[in-house]
PDB file of C-alpha atoms in Angstrom:
ATOM      1  CA  UNK S   1     -12.520  20.138  45.268  1.00  0.00           C
ATOM      2  CA  UNK S   2     -10.355  21.041  48.111  1.00  0.00           C
ATOM      3  CA  UNK S   3      -8.567  18.505  50.507  1.00  0.00           C
ATOM      4  CA  UNK S   4     -10.356  19.293  53.628  1.00  0.00           C
ATOM      5  CA  UNK S   5      -7.617  17.887  55.791  1.00  0.00           C
ATOM      6  CA  UNK S   6      -4.937  19.765  54.356  1.00  0.00           C
ATOM      7  CA  UNK S   7      -7.034  22.990  54.715  1.00  0.00           C
ATOM      8  CA  UNK S   8      -7.633  22.237  58.374  1.00  0.00           C
ATOM      9  CA  UNK S   9      -3.946  21.807  58.876  1.00  0.00           C
ATOM     10  CA  UNK S  10      -3.438  25.129  57.858  1.00  0.00           C
ATOM     11  CA  UNK S  11      -5.868  26.651  60.405  1.00  0.00           C
ATOM     12  CA  UNK S  12      -4.428  28.726  63.277  1.00  0.00           C
ATOM     13  CA  UNK S  13      -5.884  31.187  65.546  1.00  0.00           C
ATOM     14  CA  UNK S  14      -5.387  34.110  63.183  1.00  0.00           C
ATOM     15  CA  UNK S  15      -8.448  35.795  62.105  1.00  0.00           C
ATOM     16  CA  UNK S  16      -7.290  35.631  58.440  1.00  0.00           C
ATOM     17  CA  UNK S  17      -6.842  31.826  58.534  1.00  0.00           C
ATOM     18  CA  UNK S  18     -10.276  31.307  60.236  1.00  0.00           C
ATOM     19  CA  UNK S  19     -11.973  33.494  57.999  1.00  0.00           C
ATOM     20  CA  UNK S  20     -10.489  31.907  54.941  1.00  0.00           C
ATOM     21  CA  UNK S  21     -11.589  28.508  56.207  1.00  0.00           C
ATOM     22  CA  UNK S  22     -15.084  29.575  57.066  1.00  0.00           C
ATOM     23  CA  UNK S  23     -15.521  31.048  53.673  1.00  0.00           C
ATOM     24  CA  UNK S  24     -14.355  27.742  52.055  1.00  0.00           C
ATOM     25  CA  UNK S  25     -17.187  25.952  53.923  1.00  0.00           C
ATOM     26  CA  UNK S  26     -19.769  28.558  53.289  1.00  0.00           C
ATOM     27  CA  UNK S  27     -18.907  28.250  49.566  1.00  0.00           C
ATOM     28  CA  UNK S  28     -18.678  24.277  49.722  1.00  0.00           C
ATOM     29  CA  UNK S  29     -21.428  23.391  52.327  1.00  0.00           C
ATOM     30  CA  UNK S  30     -21.127  19.731  51.314  1.00  0.00           C
ATOM     31  CA  UNK S  31     -17.820  19.778  53.067  1.00  0.00           C
ATOM     32  CA  UNK S  32     -19.645  20.347  56.364  1.00  0.00           C
ATOM     33  CA  UNK S  33     -20.539  16.666  57.159  1.00  0.00           C
ATOM     34  CA  UNK S  34     -16.771  15.762  56.524  1.00  0.00           C
ATOM     35  CA  UNK S  35     -15.717  18.716  58.758  1.00  0.00           C
ATOM     36  CA  UNK S  36     -17.941  17.245  61.649  1.00  0.00           C
ATOM     37  CA  UNK S  37     -16.601  13.831  61.076  1.00  0.00           C
ATOM     38  CA  UNK S  38     -13.145  15.197  61.413  1.00  0.00           C
ATOM     39  CA  UNK S  39     -14.184  16.665  64.640  1.00  0.00           C
ATOM     40  CA  UNK S  40     -14.999  13.373  65.983  1.00  0.00           C
ATOM     41  CA  UNK S  41     -11.479  12.116  65.678  1.00  0.00           C
ATOM     42  CA  UNK S  42     -11.161  13.388  69.350  1.00  0.00           C
ATOM     43  CA  UNK S  43      -7.686  11.977  69.983  1.00  0.00           C
ATOM     44  CA  UNK S  44      -6.032  13.764  67.094  1.00  0.00           C
ATOM     45  CA  UNK S  45      -4.781  17.387  66.764  1.00  0.00           C
ATOM     46  CA  UNK S  46      -6.680  17.587  63.487  1.00  0.00           C
ATOM     47  CA  UNK S  47      -9.898  17.362  65.468  1.00  0.00           C
ATOM     48  CA  UNK S  48      -9.328  20.425  67.330  1.00  0.00           C
ATOM     49  CA  UNK S  49      -8.205  22.411  64.440  1.00  0.00           C
ATOM     50  CA  UNK S  50     -11.452  21.382  62.656  1.00  0.00           C
ATOM     51  CA  UNK S  51     -13.247  22.622  65.845  1.00  0.00           C
ATOM     52  CA  UNK S  52     -11.670  25.968  65.583  1.00  0.00           C
ATOM     53  CA  UNK S  53     -12.808  26.157  61.922  1.00  0.00           C
ATOM     54  CA  UNK S  54     -16.363  25.153  62.890  1.00  0.00           C
ATOM     55  CA  UNK S  55     -16.596  27.559  65.794  1.00  0.00           C
ATOM     56  CA  UNK S  56     -15.764  30.493  63.211  1.00  0.00           C
ATOM     57  CA  UNK S  57     -18.108  29.273  60.761  1.00  0.00           C
ATOM     58  CA  UNK S  58     -21.019  29.148  63.271  1.00  0.00           C
ATOM     59  CA  UNK S  59     -19.892  32.711  64.451  1.00  0.00           C
ATOM     60  CA  UNK S  60     -20.249  33.941  60.811  1.00  0.00           C
ATOM     61  CA  UNK S  61     -23.063  31.789  59.751  1.00  0.00           C
ATOM     62  CA  UNK S  62     -24.967  29.742  62.543  1.00  0.00           C
ATOM     63  CA  UNK S  63     -27.533  28.386  60.169  1.00  0.00           C
ATOM     64  CA  UNK S  64     -24.720  26.254  58.542  1.00  0.00           C
ATOM     65  CA  UNK S  65     -24.745  23.763  61.340  1.00  0.00           C
ATOM     66  CA  UNK S  66     -28.654  23.583  61.875  1.00  0.00           C
ATOM     67  CA  UNK S  67     -29.206  20.463  59.522  1.00  0.00           C
ATOM     68  CA  UNK S  68     -26.321  18.838  61.437  1.00  0.00           C
ATOM     69  CA  UNK S  69     -27.567  19.404  65.118  1.00  0.00           C
ATOM     70  CA  UNK S  70     -28.031  15.525  65.669  1.00  0.00           C
ATOM     71  CA  UNK S  71     -24.401  15.042  64.754  1.00  0.00           C
ATOM     72  CA  UNK S  72     -23.226  18.097  66.568  1.00  0.00           C
ATOM     73  CA  UNK S  73     -25.146  17.201  69.956  1.00  0.00           C
ATOM     74  CA  UNK S  74     -23.821  13.536  69.619  1.00  0.00           C
ATOM     75  CA  UNK S  75     -20.170  14.880  69.372  1.00  0.00           C
ATOM     76  CA  UNK S  76     -20.019  17.417  72.123  1.00  0.00           C
ATOM     77  CA  UNK S  77     -20.167  15.160  75.096  1.00  0.00           C
ATOM     78  CA  UNK S  78     -17.185  12.999  73.566  1.00  0.00           C
ATOM     79  CA  UNK S  79     -14.871  15.925  72.788  1.00  0.00           C
ATOM     80  CA  UNK S  80     -12.337  16.164  75.640  1.00  0.00           C
ATOM     81  CA  UNK S  81      -9.166  17.925  74.386  1.00  0.00           C
ATOM     82  CA  UNK S  82      -9.423  21.587  75.679  1.00  0.00           C
ATOM     83  CA  UNK S  83      -8.528  23.121  72.296  1.00  0.00           C
ATOM     84  CA  UNK S  84     -11.618  21.316  70.858  1.00  0.00           C
ATOM     85  CA  UNK S  85     -13.883  21.708  73.942  1.00  0.00           C
ATOM     86  CA  UNK S  86     -13.530  25.469  74.115  1.00  0.00           C
ATOM     87  CA  UNK S  87     -14.976  25.994  70.587  1.00  0.00           C
ATOM     88  CA  UNK S  88     -17.777  23.411  71.093  1.00  0.00           C
ATOM     89  CA  UNK S  89     -18.856  25.206  74.267  1.00  0.00           C
ATOM     90  CA  UNK S  90     -18.787  28.544  72.294  1.00  0.00           C
ATOM     91  CA  UNK S  91     -20.979  27.018  69.492  1.00  0.00           C
ATOM     92  CA  UNK S  92     -23.403  25.864  72.278  1.00  0.00           C
ATOM     93  CA  UNK S  93     -23.455  29.467  73.571  1.00  0.00           C
ATOM     94  CA  UNK S  94     -24.103  30.592  69.880  1.00  0.00           C
ATOM     95  CA  UNK S  95     -27.016  28.328  69.703  1.00  0.00           C
ATOM     96  CA  UNK S  96     -28.458  29.186  73.087  1.00  0.00           C
ATOM     97  CA  UNK S  97     -28.323  32.922  72.291  1.00  0.00           C
ATOM     98  CA  UNK S  98     -29.846  32.322  68.879  1.00  0.00           C
ATOM     99  CA  UNK S  99     -32.650  30.417  70.231  1.00  0.00           C
ATOM    100  CA  UNK S 100     -33.602  32.087  73.463  1.00  0.00           C
ATOM    101  CA  UNK S 101     -32.365  35.750  73.303  1.00  0.00           C
ATOM    102  CA  UNK S 102     -32.176  36.540  69.486  1.00  0.00           C
ATOM    103  CA  UNK S 103     -35.066  34.285  68.550  1.00  0.00           C
ATOM    104  CA  UNK S 104     -33.677  33.460  65.298  1.00  0.00           C
ATOM    105  CA  UNK S 105     -36.435  31.852  63.272  1.00  0.00           C
ATOM    106  CA  UNK S 106     -34.317  28.938  61.887  1.00  0.00           C
ATOM    107  CA  UNK S 107     -32.665  28.345  65.189  1.00  0.00           C
ATOM    108  CA  UNK S 108     -35.902  28.147  66.903  1.00  0.00           C
ATOM    109  CA  UNK S 109     -37.333  25.767  64.188  1.00  0.00           C
ATOM    110  CA  UNK S 110     -34.421  23.401  64.127  1.00  0.00           C
ATOM    111  CA  UNK S 111     -33.029  23.211  67.663  1.00  0.00           C
ATOM    112  CA  UNK S 112     -35.264  20.643  69.064  1.00  0.00           C
ATOM    113  CA  UNK S 113     -36.138  19.870  72.691  1.00  0.00           C
ATOM    114  CA  UNK S 114     -33.834  16.826  72.479  1.00  0.00           C
ATOM    115  CA  UNK S 115     -30.945  18.948  71.246  1.00  0.00           C
ATOM    116  CA  UNK S 116     -31.403  21.451  73.875  1.00  0.00           C
ATOM    117  CA  UNK S 117     -31.511  18.831  76.674  1.00  0.00           C
ATOM    118  CA  UNK S 118     -28.258  17.438  75.272  1.00  0.00           C
ATOM    119  CA  UNK S 119     -26.583  20.804  75.346  1.00  0.00           C
ATOM    120  CA  UNK S 120     -27.946  21.178  78.817  1.00  0.00           C
ATOM    121  CA  UNK S 121     -26.410  18.076  79.968  1.00  0.00           C
ATOM    122  CA  UNK S 122     -23.005  18.458  78.257  1.00  0.00           C
ATOM    123  CA  UNK S 123     -22.799  22.143  79.787  1.00  0.00           C
ATOM    124  CA  UNK S 124     -23.419  20.806  83.197  1.00  0.00           C
ATOM    125  CA  UNK S 125     -20.662  18.116  82.565  1.00  0.00           C
ATOM    126  CA  UNK S 126     -18.363  20.868  81.602  1.00  0.00           C
ATOM    127  CA  UNK S 127     -19.278  22.799  84.587  1.00  0.00           C
ATOM    128  CA  UNK S 128     -18.350  20.049  86.979  1.00  0.00           C
ATOM    129  CA  UNK S 129     -15.316  18.613  85.158  1.00  0.00           C
ATOM    130  CA  UNK S 130     -11.751  19.964  84.960  1.00  0.00           C
ATOM    131  CA  UNK S 131     -12.323  22.583  82.253  1.00  0.00           C
ATOM    132  CA  UNK S 132     -10.567  25.862  81.695  1.00  0.00           C
ATOM    133  CA  UNK S 133     -12.579  28.977  82.599  1.00  0.00           C
ATOM    134  CA  UNK S 134     -13.436  29.940  78.975  1.00  0.00           C
ATOM    135  CA  UNK S 135     -15.356  26.594  78.600  1.00  0.00           C
ATOM    136  CA  UNK S 136     -17.118  27.214  81.962  1.00  0.00           C
ATOM    137  CA  UNK S 137     -18.086  30.877  81.188  1.00  0.00           C
ATOM    138  CA  UNK S 138     -19.711  29.607  77.839  1.00  0.00           C
ATOM    139  CA  UNK S 139     -21.453  26.956  79.589  1.00  0.00           C
ATOM    140  CA  UNK S 140     -22.759  29.246  82.288  1.00  0.00           C
ATOM    141  CA  UNK S 141     -24.187  31.590  79.680  1.00  0.00           C
ATOM    142  CA  UNK S 142     -25.757  28.697  77.685  1.00  0.00           C
ATOM    143  CA  UNK S 143     -27.232  27.128  80.952  1.00  0.00           C
ATOM    144  CA  UNK S 144     -28.605  30.439  82.134  1.00  0.00           C
ATOM    145  CA  UNK S 145     -30.516  30.747  78.835  1.00  0.00           C
ATOM    146  CA  UNK S 146     -31.547  26.996  78.805  1.00  0.00           C
ATOM    147  CA  UNK S 147     -32.825  27.566  82.400  1.00  0.00           C
ATOM    148  CA  UNK S 148     -35.302  30.134  81.056  1.00  0.00           C
ATOM    149  CA  UNK S 149     -37.080  27.005  79.524  1.00  0.00           C
ATOM    150  CA  UNK S 150     -36.165  24.110  81.944  1.00  0.00           C
ATOM    151  CA  UNK S 151     -37.165  25.114  85.482  1.00  0.00           C
ATOM    152  CA  UNK S 152     -34.689  22.816  87.352  1.00  0.00           C
ATOM    153  CA  UNK S 153     -31.570  24.503  85.448  1.00  0.00           C
ATOM    154  CA  UNK S 154     -31.276  27.672  87.401  1.00  0.00           C
ATOM    155  CA  UNK S 155     -31.367  25.874  90.733  1.00  0.00           C
ATOM    156  CA  UNK S 156     -28.731  23.471  89.740  1.00  0.00           C
ATOM    157  CA  UNK S 157     -26.669  26.065  88.101  1.00  0.00           C
ATOM    158  CA  UNK S 158     -26.759  28.210  91.241  1.00  0.00           C
ATOM    159  CA  UNK S 159     -25.729  25.398  93.468  1.00  0.00           C
ATOM    160  CA  UNK S 160     -22.734  24.610  91.053  1.00  0.00           C
ATOM    161  CA  UNK S 161     -21.526  28.160  90.806  1.00  0.00           C
ATOM    162  CA  UNK S 162     -21.762  28.660  94.614  1.00  0.00           C
ATOM    163  CA  UNK S 163     -19.939  25.477  95.283  1.00  0.00           C
ATOM    164  CA  UNK S 164     -17.155  26.215  92.787  1.00  0.00           C
ATOM    165  CA  UNK S 165     -16.856  29.902  93.661  1.00  0.00           C
ATOM    166  CA  UNK S 166     -14.485  29.808  96.500  1.00  0.00           C
ATOM    167  CA  UNK S 167     -11.709  27.948  94.710  1.00  0.00           C
ATOM    168  CA  UNK S 168     -12.121  29.411  91.216  1.00  0.00           C
ATOM    169  CA  UNK S 169     -10.284  32.121  89.271  1.00  0.00           C
ATOM    170  CA  UNK S 170     -11.168  35.690  89.095  1.00  0.00           C
ATOM    171  CA  UNK S 171     -12.438  35.421  85.623  1.00  0.00           C
ATOM    172  CA  UNK S 172     -14.917  32.505  86.783  1.00  0.00           C
ATOM    173  CA  UNK S 173     -15.879  34.433  89.648  1.00  0.00           C
ATOM    174  CA  UNK S 174     -16.695  37.432  87.617  1.00  0.00           C
ATOM    175  CA  UNK S 175     -18.919  35.510  85.232  1.00  0.00           C
ATOM    176  CA  UNK S 176     -20.468  33.631  88.038  1.00  0.00           C
ATOM    177  CA  UNK S 177     -21.473  36.782  89.813  1.00  0.00           C
ATOM    178  CA  UNK S 178     -23.129  38.184  86.571  1.00  0.00           C
ATOM    179  CA  UNK S 179     -25.138  34.740  86.204  1.00  0.00           C
ATOM    180  CA  UNK S 180     -26.027  34.533  89.848  1.00  0.00           C
ATOM    181  CA  UNK S 181     -27.331  38.100  89.794  1.00  0.00           C
ATOM    182  CA  UNK S 182     -29.457  37.246  86.685  1.00  0.00           C
ATOM    183  CA  UNK S 183     -30.815  34.104  88.365  1.00  0.00           C
ATOM    184  CA  UNK S 184     -31.696  36.060  91.464  1.00  0.00           C
TER     185      UNK S 184
END
């Protein structure tokens, strides 16, 4: 059995390290609850390293997180360090795309109304708080897709994007223009 904390300490942004780590979890799925528990240590560096690994796992095999959506959706609003928030926002985007755009059967079956509401709330929190542009970009995409189900989301997203637009970075403005065009 692997010492998961030691493995997490070795994770960096290299594709090789993240691929190795995601393969470790895919081969040892019983490590996933422990990985999520480590993500909850929000004050520690180990937490965001775990989040990097979780994001890469979800990118490669989104179905891995589905049995743990209650845990994940409880975790996302409490994560606050940017190196951990960014991967959590990306996982939300993967879930939204899987549910609304790709209509992945397992995602549609397991991402409940309650999970989607929690993701919506958290993404709006990220949009109005002091987050870097990557987090906001992932949140915009998630909210756009969630807004195809929840009527009020597009109206609120449009107001948020328009209010933040003048003082935002070029990258934010580019994503906002794209989303605003889709909303109409």
